[in-house]
Amino acid sequence: MIKRRTPYRSHSAIAARLRSFFSHADKTREQLDARTLPVVRVAGLCLFLFALLLSLSLPPMNAQSAAPAPSLSSALYRQAGAPIEDRISDLLRRMTLEEKVRQLDMYSGATSIMSRHTDDTHAAADALFLPEKAEALWGDLGVGSVHDLNPAPEQANAIQRWVIAHNRLGIPALFIEEGLHGFDTGTVFPAPIGLAATWNPQIAQQTGAAIAAEARATGVDMILAPVLDLARDPRWGRVEEDFGEDPYLTGRMGLAYVRGAQGGSLSTDHTVVAEPKHFVAHGSPEGGTNTSPVHIGERELRMVMLRSFEPAITEGHAMGVMAAYHEIDGIPMTADPFLLKTVLRNEWAFQGFVLSDLGAIKRLYTVHHVAGSLADAACMAIRSGVDMQFYDLDHAPFQKALIDCVHNGTLSQTDLDRAVRSVLRVKFSLGLFDHPFVDTNLNVKEHRAPAHLAVSLHSALESMTLLKNDNHLLPLAKTTQRIAVIGPNGNIARYGDYEKEANGEHISILQGIQNLLPHATVTFDEGTSIPQAVAKAKDADVVVMALGEKLGISGEGFDRSSLDLPGNQQELLEAVTAAGRPVVLVLQNGRPLTIRWAKEHVPAILEAWYPGEFGGKAIAETLFGDNNPAGRLTITFPQTIGQLPDYYNSDPSRMYGYTDSNGRPLFPFGFGLSYTTFRYDHLIVQPPAPGSGADIQATVEVTNTGDRPGDEVAQLYMREDVGSVETPRRSLEGFSRIHLNPQETQTVTFHIPQKQLAVWNAEGKWAVEPGSYTLWAGGSSQATLTAQLHLRP
C-alpha cells in the first residue's frame, strides 16, 4: 500500500526534527558569544516543550485511529448548509497527495471485501462485509468508488460506515453499478433500441426514474447509463444498447433518461448520477467491430456525434461521463484534452467526473502506443481530462504513478485537483457527506414496484414496430383455434445484454399467447428439426415464427460480419412459409437484420427488439389486436450488408446505386405501420422575425383515416438548401407521438430553436446561416409533404 506522508503529525517525525535542530545548534555553538548562548538555550527549550506537547496531543496516524478528528466536526466541508463549491475547496486543501489520488480509483467489491459472492459482480445476499480485507485493501486513505458489488442496503451501509470511520477526513465512498435497462434483479425494461422505438421521451424519463429508485434503495449512487453513441454500423454488437442512428432523437431520449435518473436533486433517496457513454462516436467503428477506430472530421464530430450527447450535459446536467476505448484521427479518447476539456468542460460546462471505460487507460500503452508505460498512461489520462480509472491498472501502481508524476512535474497539481474536485462534487451533490446511509426499509418498497412494472409493460407495448402487414393479416382473430409458435425465440424471453434472462417475469411469446388465448391450442417447436417444425405448421391455423438473435450473437463484443438470420433460421423460415399456412414473423434482435427474403415472401413482420420481462405479453396483445402497434424504426434496415454504412441522414454526395442493387433501404429510418392509416395535410411554416432569435414554428394536420384508434409518430425533417458546408440530405428536427381516434384530425406544432440549425462552417465556427430551407412532414424519413422556409437569423 502507498503510505501517506505525515512528517509533522507523527512522534517519529517530530523526534527527527528535534534531533536535527539540536545537532545544528551544537555545530554553531562555538560561534555564539556568552550573551547569545543563553537566549538560544531558552529558545531551544521552549521549542522542545512545544513539540513535546504537540506530539502528546496527536495520536499516531494508523488505521485503527483514522476516524475523523473531533476538531473537524466544525470544518466548513462538514456544514450541510454551506455552498458545495466552498465545501469542496475546504476539503481539498486539507487532503494529502495520497488521499487525493485515492479518490480517483475504483475498486471491485464482491470478490475483494465480502465473505461470499455469487459471481464477480455480485455479493451473496447473506454475505458479510469483512473489515480485515478492507483494512488490507484500503488502509486509512479512503475509497474513490466501489463497483461490481450490487449490495443489499445493509451491506452498503456496513461498508460505508467503515470507510467513513477509517479515513482521516471521513470521505464517503461512491457505489457504482450498471443500469442500462434495469438494475440488478429489479424490473427488466426493454433494451434501449426498443425503448427508442417508442419515440416517447416521457417513457424514457419514467424508465430512468424507476431504475434510479431501485438502485438508490440498495445504496447504489450512480449507474453506467444511458448509451448515447449513434448506431451507424449495425454489425456492431452494441447497437441494442443505443437509441439508434439519429443525433436529434438520441439526444432527446438520452436527455429524458438522465432527467428521470437524476431528478430535481441528486440528494434524495430515489435519484442517482447518470453517466452518458461512450464519449464519443463509439457507435461508428471501423468494420463494425467494438473499440475499433472511428474515422470522422471535426465538422461531423460536432454536428453529428457530439449532438447526441450535448442535451444530456447542457440541459440534463448529467454528472458522469464515460470516456470510450477508441481513437479519432489517432487521438484516443482517454488522451484527448480537446474533447474532455475544451468541449466537455469549457464549452458545455460539465460539472461531474469522467470515468474511463474498463481498460481504456491501459490501452494507451498496450494498444494505442501513445504512452511509454502503464504509469505514463495513467498520468496522461488524468492530464487529458479523465478523473477516475475503472480499475484499468492495479491500484498501488496507479496511485503511485500519479504521485510520482506530480512530484516530477509531468502531472500538474491543477490537473490532479481538477479530477479530485470533480469526484468530490459528485459525492457532495449526492448528499453522501450529510446522509451517507440508506434506509434499509426502502428497498422493499422500490424493488420491482408495481409502478415500475407498469412502465416496463407500457414501454414494450409502445415499442412494437410493424414492418409488413399484407392483406391485413394482422391483427389475428382471437377466435383462432390452432396456433403454432416455431423458432428458437419462441419459448424464452430475450432481454439483450446487461440483463440476466432469469430475472423478472420473463414472459415468452408462447406464454404470452397461451395466457391471452387460454381456449386455443398453442404448440411450440424450437425449429431444430425443420421437417418436424413444418409438420406442426401444417396442423396450425396460423404460424408465429419467433426468430432473431440471442446473447452471444448480439451484445458487447459480439460483432457480426453478416446480418442474415443466424443459424438455420433462414432455411427454417423458408420451409415453414412453403407449408402454406399464414405466417407472421416476430423478430427479437438487437440490430437490423438483412431479411429481404422475408419482406418479399412473408405476409406480416413484427419487430419486437428485446422487449423486457413483459415482452411476450406485449407481442401477444399486438398480434391479436389489443395493442395497435405504433413503434417506429430508429435505425435503417439495409437490403444487404454491402450497403453499409447505410443511414438516412447521409450527405447528398453519397451514391446508393450498385450494379446488383438499387441501394435503397429495406425499411427506412422512422418507418412503422399501424392497424389504421394516417394522412398528413397543410404543412405550414412560420419564420421568426429577422434578428429576433425566436423559434421556427411549423404546423401540420394529421388525420386518422382508418377505422381503429391508434398512435402516430409525426416527424419533421429539414435541410439547408445551399450552405457554406455540405449538410445531410435531410435531418430529423422534431417529432411528436399522438393518439387519434378514427377520422380524428389533430394539428401538430413543432418549435425548432434556430441554434438547432447551426452548422460548423468552413471557418470552424458555429453559424445559423440565412437562406432557403426545405421541410418535410410525415410518418418516416421518406416523408413527401413539403414546405419552404426563408430564414433571416
Steps between C-alpha positions, in 0.01 A plus 500: 500500500610859446585667832364846569770754579425668835846613623363762735223282644697201635721453805794372297487793260498753787792325669696509175440872461617561860816296448573703190449825689728415794766358268504825312516693828804301616687580179438869536546532877865597471396789281277649771627742770410467866208744474336319205536142619247520788240645263548211261476249784173652622361503146601139449340396827176678405499331159558163662215546749266619221587203282454261793154638577408481132611141474302400808185663363512313168439124480710293262337499154428133451193323367354438846490871586415640158150620587445870430647709778245674725644835396376436145136490604477876458699507176331681213482189283286334769242779502197379306373851439821635349535535120633181345791670325613653829476161669705341225770766523520465877531122480747508214746723686499256793581193290842347457621399157444134586143570612432686177613228264299242695183687402583435134501122533216248464498169688319176426280402794345153490820299473725713718319612816205261544480157661321344203413592143280335239711627212763766435242778511266394781541451872287215635180623663616375841866601454672688777731796456852404610675796668835321507495474121403865471784589738751315282361645179419859596690577817416848624498693172132470412334367185414670171229261387385140531362306203396141423339450837123543449450517876206451725433827685637354824821406323538845346447662839756275671764582239420870500513518881844337502635721221390823669640390838833384358620798304630815662253740336195276501452502122226255395525245220300515178315179399472454122314229305344427160151628418460484124144362490455375853685492828630164624204271583247781475258589223612397151423767241524478120853536365580859398457432127144392584441788739603736221244337268227652717610849391367599841741696723251483787543123520877541484479739797276260692742217427799698626309600815392143576851358455641778718250438779574128506876560501509773765287289733789253522764766565616535138561864406592490130403295196700450181232613255363618261692406184489797262724374220347519153451149364614553142639154433257218585780243494605648835371279780406787731236649270240362741634732773446813289201714410574469128680683222363854533664770717184700569284205607785351704558837664135538603464144628832521682406830661172351620675196651751723682225725634316196628805350667635820656167668573488851640773423754755225544476531877191280536427136574380429145742674260845405374776641285448412133808440287454546123738281301711429300640846441516543206414341157560146627202368301655551158812282516706394202369166372225501763733343757495613863773747608627545143604845366241754395568702186333843505606863484426780743192622312332160513619452856335823610188498283416130535682300765518758777144612434363177648684565830464876537140521632573251778787722618383855433128453571492190717818580695614138502768466765690212345652425161684188389798543268507237227767257380549613143694776329407768248768606254768336711397658833359250754201623700674467836787715371295768325495833688314664212194283561531449875601854590427746218163360393369319805610739773566836338228508235235288673585590864498137609523483880519126566786255461631301205545128558711295263339195344644181642848458353497822296792656687706183473441502124697825473806283563399152381300583185531863392871528590476868590637437850838348576385314811190430705608773739526746211153392385351572841646849517413573136135414562464726805690778324266470200179525699418154638416515872474138614634169379278192460757274664698506175827477693575331830420740780842555656682562166222732382508712812879501520520607136285807565701594809830458315373705206398784729843493662690496171275761340345289222158527666414843629341554838230691313402196292509271800286735705255537211448125501464477877267800509280336234465178700435686825239719331303189409522367856389830649218533244372155597492609863737223603682722749174588675292181477731220384281204598195357327171425675499121507119493478498687171609206283185303584292788366701574185621158383277401207235748609167465317545843345836395357357178357223703337758723332680194361180357351393839362840546340488154343154563357598836353821355350328238283593589140296356215712475186262316265135402501381377162124465457448601864607161631551670836340529740420133529153399614474399864276215385800333334510143631835352397817706526853376443789695652818394323858615545780534756355822645154357559522360850748739659495867588788668324627794706822597326835574659541640852204300628471139616219316326415334832394836646147635507187335365679395178175455307570329169297527180361151563393586855359834391274339239396220736406751769305717258319213326449223760240332277738456203737211431845655492790273403872577501797375304849646537575430135804278548339236275361682201275211381349474849439874508333490157271222617385709797448798271273301272278410795454865599258771390778758529874483562700745711866479404706610802841580356787741550809513718611396846774604739826374354396622156395848605647702787831645611784331316264308269555675168385329182631500144155389381157634587307201370278296729746288701534123499235309307234767542485607136460141385240442771304811400495405135389143572221602738378774265483244219263288712220731391370627832479873587834601651585789729870562555580642846856620546678539830845633422747769593579644157349530151507176304518445124160335457435579134359151435257538789382837374427346160336177618367527856167686525551659844813607690508638854826642641496461880870562576579383856175605671574431867336267748148559366607460138296187434187670633560810287561289189188289554278803561638658182454189286138461613397864488487615862795728420517700180873515413653845463872440550725656239849403388786704639754326278497412131456139384727443196424256221852360511808543712680640197304826536658581835525755635137575423330773702229738386676833566800447278649781293346562155825392334454145631406277205274202567486317167683168447519274196311232695275718718315829499655572839172607658436399860287196571319700769587869549565698815178611667290232329225297662149389415175504697170316494357832385621758248599867521506797265707819523373836372577871511859526608539867588820669614515832685848654478616705798539876463847588370749541780253391768667169578152351548412139421389385159142371524358235269153346511353202320161333509493125566182298442418143595340380178430146621243335720713433811644735762876510490820692565698675230854637527498827306850582379650823367815507285700793366798588286681816404468531124830685446757528777863577566569129562328187379222391735286182510233452237249530783516493880240432764424826685176418682260217585184443698316180588125566498183293547218532248155347492353392164452800268645736762735780389760667718726792426852422610725796577878481488726766656853495360758720675712677242821381664387146420568582133852631560781356289870477578603710205814513288655751743464255787220693672136437583266698276127505428512584133242712318329359196249243380413183690278208397276326753328161477228364727372144511522157657860413411824644367352457151225754567383684189288791629726806464520870578762769460654731756701817431700567813659832594669441837 
